[in-house]
Coordinates of C-alpha atoms in Angstrom, one line a residue:
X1 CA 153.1 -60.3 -39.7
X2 CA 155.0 -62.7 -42.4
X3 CA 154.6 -66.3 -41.3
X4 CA 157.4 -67.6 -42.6
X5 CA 159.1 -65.4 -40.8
X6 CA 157.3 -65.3 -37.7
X7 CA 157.8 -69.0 -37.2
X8 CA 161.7 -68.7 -38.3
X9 CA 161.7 -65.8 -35.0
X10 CA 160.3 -68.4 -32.9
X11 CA 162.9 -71.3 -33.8
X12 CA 165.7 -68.5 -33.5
X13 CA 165.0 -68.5 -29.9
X14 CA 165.8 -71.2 -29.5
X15 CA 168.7 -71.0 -31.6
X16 CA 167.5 -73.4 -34.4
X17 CA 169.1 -73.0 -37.7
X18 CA 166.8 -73.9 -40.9
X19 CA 169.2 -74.2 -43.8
X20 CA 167.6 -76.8 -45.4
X21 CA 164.4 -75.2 -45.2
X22 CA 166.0 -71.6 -46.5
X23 CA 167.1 -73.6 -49.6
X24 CA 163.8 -75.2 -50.0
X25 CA 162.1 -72.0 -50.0
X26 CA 164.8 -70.4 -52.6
X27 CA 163.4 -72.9 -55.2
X28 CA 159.8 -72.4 -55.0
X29 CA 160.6 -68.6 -55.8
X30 CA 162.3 -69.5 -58.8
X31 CA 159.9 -72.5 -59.4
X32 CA 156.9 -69.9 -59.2
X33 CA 158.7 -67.2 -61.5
X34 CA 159.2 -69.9 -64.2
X35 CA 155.2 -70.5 -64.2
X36 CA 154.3 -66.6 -64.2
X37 CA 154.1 -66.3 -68.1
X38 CA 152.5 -69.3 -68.8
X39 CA 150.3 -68.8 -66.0
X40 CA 148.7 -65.2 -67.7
X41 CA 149.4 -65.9 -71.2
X42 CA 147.7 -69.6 -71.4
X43 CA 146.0 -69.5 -67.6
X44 CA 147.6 -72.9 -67.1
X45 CA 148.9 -72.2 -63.1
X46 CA 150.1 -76.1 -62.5
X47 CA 154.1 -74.6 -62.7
X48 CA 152.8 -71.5 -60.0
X49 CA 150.9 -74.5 -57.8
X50 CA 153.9 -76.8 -57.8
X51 CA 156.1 -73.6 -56.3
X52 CA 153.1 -72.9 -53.9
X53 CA 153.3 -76.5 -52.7
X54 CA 157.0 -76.7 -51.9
X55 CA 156.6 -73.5 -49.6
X56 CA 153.7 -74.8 -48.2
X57 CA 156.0 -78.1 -47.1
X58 CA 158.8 -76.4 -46.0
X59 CA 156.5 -73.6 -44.0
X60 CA 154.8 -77.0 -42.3
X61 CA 158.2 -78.1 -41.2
X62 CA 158.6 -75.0 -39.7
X63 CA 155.0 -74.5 -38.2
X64 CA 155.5 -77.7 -36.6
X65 CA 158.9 -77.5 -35.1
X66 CA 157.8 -73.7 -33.3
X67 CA 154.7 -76.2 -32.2
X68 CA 156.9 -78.3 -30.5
X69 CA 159.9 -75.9 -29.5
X70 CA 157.7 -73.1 -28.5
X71 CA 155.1 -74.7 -25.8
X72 CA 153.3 -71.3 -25.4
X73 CA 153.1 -70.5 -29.3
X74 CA 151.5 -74.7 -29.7
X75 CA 147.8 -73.9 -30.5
X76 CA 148.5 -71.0 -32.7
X77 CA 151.0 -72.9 -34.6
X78 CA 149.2 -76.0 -34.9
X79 CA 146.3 -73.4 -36.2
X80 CA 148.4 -72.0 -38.8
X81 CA 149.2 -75.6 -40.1
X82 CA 146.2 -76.7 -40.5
X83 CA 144.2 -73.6 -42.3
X84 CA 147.8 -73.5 -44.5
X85 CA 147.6 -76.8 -45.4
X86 CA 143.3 -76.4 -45.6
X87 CA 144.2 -73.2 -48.2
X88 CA 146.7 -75.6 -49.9
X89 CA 144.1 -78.5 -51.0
X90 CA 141.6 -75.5 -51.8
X91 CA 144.1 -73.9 -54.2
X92 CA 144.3 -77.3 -55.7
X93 CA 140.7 -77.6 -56.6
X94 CA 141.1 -73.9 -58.3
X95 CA 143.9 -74.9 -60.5
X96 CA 143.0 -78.4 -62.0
X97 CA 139.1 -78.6 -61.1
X98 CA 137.7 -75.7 -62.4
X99 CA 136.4 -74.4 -65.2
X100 CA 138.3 -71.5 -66.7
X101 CA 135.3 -68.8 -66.3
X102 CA 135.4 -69.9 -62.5
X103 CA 139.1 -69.5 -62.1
X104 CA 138.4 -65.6 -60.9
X105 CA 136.0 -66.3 -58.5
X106 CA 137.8 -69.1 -57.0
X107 CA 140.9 -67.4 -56.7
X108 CA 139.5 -64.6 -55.1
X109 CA 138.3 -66.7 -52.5
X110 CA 141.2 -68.3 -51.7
X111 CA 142.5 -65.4 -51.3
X112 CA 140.4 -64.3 -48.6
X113 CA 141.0 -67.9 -47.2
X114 CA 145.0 -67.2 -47.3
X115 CA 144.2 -64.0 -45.3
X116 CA 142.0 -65.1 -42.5
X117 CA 144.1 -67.9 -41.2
X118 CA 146.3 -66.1 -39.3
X119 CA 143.6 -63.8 -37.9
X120 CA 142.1 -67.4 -36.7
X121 CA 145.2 -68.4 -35.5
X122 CA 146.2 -65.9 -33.5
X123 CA 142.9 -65.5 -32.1
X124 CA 144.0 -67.6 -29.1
X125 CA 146.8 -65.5 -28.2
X126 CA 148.1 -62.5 -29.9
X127 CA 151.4 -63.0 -31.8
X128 CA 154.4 -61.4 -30.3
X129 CA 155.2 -58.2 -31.8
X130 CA 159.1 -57.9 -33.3
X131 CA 158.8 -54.4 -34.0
X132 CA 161.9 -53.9 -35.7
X133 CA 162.4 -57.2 -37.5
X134 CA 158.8 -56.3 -38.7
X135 CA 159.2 -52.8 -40.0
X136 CA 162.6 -53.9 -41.6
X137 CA 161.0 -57.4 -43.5
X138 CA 158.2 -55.0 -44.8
X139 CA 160.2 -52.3 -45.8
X140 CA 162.8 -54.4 -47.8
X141 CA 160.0 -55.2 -49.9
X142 CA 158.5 -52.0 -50.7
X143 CA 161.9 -51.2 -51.7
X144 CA 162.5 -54.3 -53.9
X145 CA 158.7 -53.5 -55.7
X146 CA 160.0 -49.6 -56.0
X147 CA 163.3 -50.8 -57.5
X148 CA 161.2 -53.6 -59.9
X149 CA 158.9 -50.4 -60.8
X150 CA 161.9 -48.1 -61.7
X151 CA 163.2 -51.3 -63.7
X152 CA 159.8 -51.9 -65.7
X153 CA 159.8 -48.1 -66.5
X154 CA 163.9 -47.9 -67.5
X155 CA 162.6 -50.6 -70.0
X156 CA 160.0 -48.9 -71.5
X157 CA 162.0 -45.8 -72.3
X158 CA 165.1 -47.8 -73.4
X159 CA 162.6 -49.6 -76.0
X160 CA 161.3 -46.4 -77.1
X161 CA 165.1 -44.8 -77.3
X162 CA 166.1 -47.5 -79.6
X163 CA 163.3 -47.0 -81.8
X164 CA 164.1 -42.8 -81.9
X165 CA 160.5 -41.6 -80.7
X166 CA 158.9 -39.2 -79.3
X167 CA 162.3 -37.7 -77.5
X168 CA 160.8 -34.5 -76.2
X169 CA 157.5 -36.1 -74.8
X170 CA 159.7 -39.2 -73.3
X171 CA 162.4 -36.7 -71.6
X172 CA 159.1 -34.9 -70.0
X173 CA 158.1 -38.4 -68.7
X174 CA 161.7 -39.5 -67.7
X175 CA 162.0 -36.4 -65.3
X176 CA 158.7 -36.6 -64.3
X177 CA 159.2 -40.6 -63.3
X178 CA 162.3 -40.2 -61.5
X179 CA 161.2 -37.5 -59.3
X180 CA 158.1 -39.8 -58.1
X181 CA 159.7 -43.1 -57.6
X182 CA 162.3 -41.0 -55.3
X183 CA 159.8 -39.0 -53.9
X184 CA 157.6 -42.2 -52.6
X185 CA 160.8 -43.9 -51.3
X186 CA 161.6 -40.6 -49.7
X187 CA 158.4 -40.8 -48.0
X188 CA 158.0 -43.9 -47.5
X189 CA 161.0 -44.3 -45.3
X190 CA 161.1 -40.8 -44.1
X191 CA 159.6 -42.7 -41.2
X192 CA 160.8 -45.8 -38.6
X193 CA 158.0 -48.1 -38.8
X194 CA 159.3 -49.9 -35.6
X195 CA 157.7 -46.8 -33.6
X196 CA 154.3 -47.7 -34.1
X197 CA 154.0 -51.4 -33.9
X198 CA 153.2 -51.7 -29.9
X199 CA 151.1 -54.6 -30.4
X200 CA 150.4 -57.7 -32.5
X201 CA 146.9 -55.8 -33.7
X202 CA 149.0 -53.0 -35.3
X203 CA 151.5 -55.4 -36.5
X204 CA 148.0 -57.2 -38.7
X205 CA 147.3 -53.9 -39.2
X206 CA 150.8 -53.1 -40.4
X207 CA 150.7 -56.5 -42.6
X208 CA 147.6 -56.1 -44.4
X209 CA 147.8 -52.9 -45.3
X210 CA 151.1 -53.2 -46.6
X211 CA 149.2 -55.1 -49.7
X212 CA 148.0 -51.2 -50.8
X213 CA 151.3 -50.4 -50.3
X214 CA 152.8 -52.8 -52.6
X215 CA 150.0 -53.2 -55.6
X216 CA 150.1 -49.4 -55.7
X217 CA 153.9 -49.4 -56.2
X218 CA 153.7 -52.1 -58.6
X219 CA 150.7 -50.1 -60.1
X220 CA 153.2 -47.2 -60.6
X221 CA 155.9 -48.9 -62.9
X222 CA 153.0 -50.1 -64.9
X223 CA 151.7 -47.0 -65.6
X224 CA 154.8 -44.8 -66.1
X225 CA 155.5 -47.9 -68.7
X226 CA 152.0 -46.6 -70.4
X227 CA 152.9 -43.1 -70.3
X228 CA 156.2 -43.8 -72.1
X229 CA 153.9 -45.7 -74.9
X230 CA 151.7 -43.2 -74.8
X231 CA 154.0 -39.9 -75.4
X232 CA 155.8 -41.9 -78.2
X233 CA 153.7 -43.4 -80.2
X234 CA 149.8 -44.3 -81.0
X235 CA 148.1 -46.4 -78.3
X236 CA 144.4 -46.0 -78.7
X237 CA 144.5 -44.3 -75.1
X238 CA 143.6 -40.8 -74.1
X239 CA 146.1 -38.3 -72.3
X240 CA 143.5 -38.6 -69.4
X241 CA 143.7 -42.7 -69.5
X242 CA 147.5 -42.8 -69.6
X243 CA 148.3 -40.1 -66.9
X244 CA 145.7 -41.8 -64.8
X245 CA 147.3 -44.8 -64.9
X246 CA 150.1 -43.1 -62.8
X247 CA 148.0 -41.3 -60.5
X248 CA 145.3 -43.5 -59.3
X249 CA 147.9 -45.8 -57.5
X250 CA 150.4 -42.7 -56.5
X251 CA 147.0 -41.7 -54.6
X252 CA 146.1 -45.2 -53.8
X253 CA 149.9 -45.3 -52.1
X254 CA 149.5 -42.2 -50.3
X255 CA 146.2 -43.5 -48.6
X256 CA 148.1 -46.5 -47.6
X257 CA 151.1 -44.5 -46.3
X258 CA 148.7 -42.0 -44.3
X259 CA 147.0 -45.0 -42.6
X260 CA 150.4 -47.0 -41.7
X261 CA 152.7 -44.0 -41.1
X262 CA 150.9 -41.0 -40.4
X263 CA 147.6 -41.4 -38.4
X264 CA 149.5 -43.6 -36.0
X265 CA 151.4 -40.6 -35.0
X266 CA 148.2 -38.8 -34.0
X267 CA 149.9 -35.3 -35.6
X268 CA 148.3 -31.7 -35.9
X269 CA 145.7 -30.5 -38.2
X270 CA 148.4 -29.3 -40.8
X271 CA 150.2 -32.7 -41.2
X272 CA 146.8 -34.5 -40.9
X273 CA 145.7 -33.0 -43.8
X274 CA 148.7 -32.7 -46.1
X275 CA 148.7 -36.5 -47.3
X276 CA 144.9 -36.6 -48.7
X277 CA 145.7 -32.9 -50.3
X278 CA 149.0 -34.6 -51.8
X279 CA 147.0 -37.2 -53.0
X280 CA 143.6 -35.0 -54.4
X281 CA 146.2 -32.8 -56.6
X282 CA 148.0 -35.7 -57.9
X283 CA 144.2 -37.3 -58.8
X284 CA 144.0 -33.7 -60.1
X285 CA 147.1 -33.3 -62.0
X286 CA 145.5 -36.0 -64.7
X287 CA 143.8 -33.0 -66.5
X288 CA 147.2 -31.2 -67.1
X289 CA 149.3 -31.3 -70.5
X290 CA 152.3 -33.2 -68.3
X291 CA 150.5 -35.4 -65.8
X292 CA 154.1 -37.4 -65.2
X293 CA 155.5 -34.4 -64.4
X294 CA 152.8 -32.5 -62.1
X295 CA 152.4 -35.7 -60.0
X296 CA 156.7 -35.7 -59.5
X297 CA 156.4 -32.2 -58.8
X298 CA 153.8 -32.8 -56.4
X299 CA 155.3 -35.7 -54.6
X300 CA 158.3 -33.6 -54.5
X301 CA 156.3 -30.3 -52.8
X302 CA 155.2 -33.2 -50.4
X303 CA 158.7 -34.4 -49.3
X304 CA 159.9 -30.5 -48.7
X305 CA 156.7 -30.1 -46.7
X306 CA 157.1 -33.2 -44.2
X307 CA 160.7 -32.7 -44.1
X308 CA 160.3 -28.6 -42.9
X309 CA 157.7 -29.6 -40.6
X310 CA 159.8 -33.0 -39.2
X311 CA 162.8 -30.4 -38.8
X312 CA 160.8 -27.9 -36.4
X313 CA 160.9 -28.9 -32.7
X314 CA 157.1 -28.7 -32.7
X315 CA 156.8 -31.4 -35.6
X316 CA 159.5 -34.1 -33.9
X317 CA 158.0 -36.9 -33.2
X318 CA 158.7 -38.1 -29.2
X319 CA 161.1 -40.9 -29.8
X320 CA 159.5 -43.0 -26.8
X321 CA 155.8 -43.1 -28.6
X322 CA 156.8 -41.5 -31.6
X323 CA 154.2 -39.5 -32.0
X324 CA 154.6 -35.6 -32.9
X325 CA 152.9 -33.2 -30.4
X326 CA 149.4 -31.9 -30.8
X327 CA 148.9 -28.2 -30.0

C-alpha cells in the first residue's frame, strides 16, 4: 500500500485533518519536477534530494502522529519512521558522496532499501486492508501515467506535423497509437480492483506490482514517440528496434495486468490463456510492416474477447469473491 496514504487513513479515523502537511507535500512534487532535467542531463540530483527531504519530513509528522493516535498501529508506525528516515540519510550519501560511476549501483540499492521497509514494518502486524481506497489511489495513477503517455506521443506527432513528414507513415502510427492507449485503459479498468484485495498480503502484492504496471505504461508513450521518429524521418534505428520499443512494454503490461487482475479470479482455461497469447502476438507483431498498428489491433481483438466472455453468465465474475466460475 501507499504510505502516505496509509498513515493519512489511520489519522482519518480519528478524524484528524492534515492541511498543513497536504501543502507540504504539494511542494516537494513541484520541487522534485524542477530538479528532473538537471538531474539526467548533468546527474546533479541535489534539487530531486531537497524534494525527497521535505516528503520525508512531512511523512514523519504523519508517521508519528498515527504512532501516537493509533495505539494498535504504534510498532509499525514507529518502524516505518525509522527505515524512512534510515533510507533518507542513505539517499544522502548517494547524492553528494559518491562518485558518478557509483551513482547506478547506489541508487539501485536504495531502491531496494525504499521497498523493504514496509515489508519490515508490517511484519509485526499486517496493515489493514482499504480495499477500495486502494484500488482507487492505484488506479488514478495508472490513468494519470496513460494520460502523460498519450501526451508524450501527441507531441511527437505534432513536431513531426509541423515539420510536413512522413504523413502517410505517421497517420498509420496515429491510429495504430490511439487504439492501444484505449485499449490498455479499457482493460485495465475493465476490472474493480477492490474485489481482490482480501488481505494486506494481496494489497503488497497489489502495490509492488503496480511498478510493472506503471514503467510499462510509461514505456509505451516512449516508444510510440520513437515510432513517430522513426516513420518520419532517419533515426539510425531498424523497423524491428522501433516497433519493439512499443511491444516489449505493451507485453510487459499485460503480464502485470494478468498477475493483478486476472489470476486472482482463478478463471477457466480460455481466459487463463488469452492474456499471455495477447501478449506473444503483440511480441510477434514486431516483424510486421505496421507494428503500431498490429499491436492496436491486437489489443483491440483482446478487449472484444474479455468483454464477450465478461457478458456470458458463465464468465461473470461472483460479485461476493469476484471470481468467474471454473467449469
Amino acid at each position: 500500500m501507499d504510505g502516505l496514504h496509509l498513515v493519512r487513513l489511520h489519522l482519518r479515523l480519528r478524524r484528524r485533518a492534515l492541511p498543513a502537511l497536504g501543502f507540504r507535500a504539494d511542494h516537494r512534487r513541484l520541487i522534485i519536477t524542477a530538479g528532473i532535467e538537471r538531474g539526467f542531463l548533468e546527474l546533479d540530483f541535489s534539487t530531486i534530494f531537497t524534494g525527497y527531504v521535505v516528503m520525508r519530513l512531512g511523512l514523519l509528522a504523519q508517521r508519528l502522529r498515527a504512532a501516537r493516535d493509533v495505539p494498535e498501529r504504534r510498532t509499525a508506525m514507529l518502524r516505518s519512521a525509522v527505515g524512512e528516515n534510515a533510507a533518507l540519510l542513505g539517499w544522502a550519501v548517494v547524492v553528494f558522496a559518491l562518485p558518478g560511476s557509483w551513482l547506478l549501483p547506489g541508487g539501485l540499492a536504495m531502491a531496494a532499501v525504499e521497498l523493504a521497509v514496509p515489508l519490515w514494518a508490517e511484519r509485526t502486524a499486517g496493515a489493514p486492508c482499504h480495499p477500495h481506497h486502494t484500488a482507487e489511489r492505484y488506479g488514478l495513477f495508472t490513468l494519470i501515467v496513460l494520460g502523460e503517455s498519450v501526451f508524450a506521443a501527441t507531441h511527437a506527432v505534432r513536431s513531426e506535423l509541423d515539420a510536413q513528414s512522413g504523413a502517410g507513415g505517421l497517420a498509420v502510427v496515429t491510429v495504430g497509437g490511439l487504439l492501444l492507449v484505449f485499449s490498455m485503459w479499457w482493460v485495465y479498468f475493465a476490472k474493480p480492483g477492490h474485489r481482490f484485495l482480501t488481505s494486506s498480503r494481496e494489497g503488497f502484492v497489489w502495490g509492488y506490482g503496480h511498478y510493472a504496471v506503471y514503467a510499462s505504461v510509461a514505456a509505451v508513450g516512449a516508444g510510440l514517440a520513437v515510432s513517430v521518429d522513426h516513420v518520419t524521418r532517419d533515426t539510425g534505428i531498424g523497423a524491428e528496434a522501433a516497433g519493439a520499443s512499443v511491444a516489449v512494454p505493451v507485453a510487459l503490461f499485460l503480464g502485470a495486468l494478468w498477475v493483478l487482475h486476472v489470476r486472482p479470479q482463478r478463471p477457466g482455461a480460455l481466459r487463463t490463456l488469452l492474456y499471455p497469447l495477447a501478449a506473444t502476438l503483440v511480441l510477434a507483431a514486431v516483424l510486421t510492416p505496421w507494428p503500431v498498428l498490429t499491436i492496436g489491433l491486437v489489443m483491440t481483438a483482446l478487449v472484444v474477447a474479455t468483454t464477450v466472455l465478461d457478458a456470458r453468465p458463465e464468465g461473470r465474475a461472483d460479485p461476493r469473491t469476484g471470481r468467474a466460475p471454473t467449469r
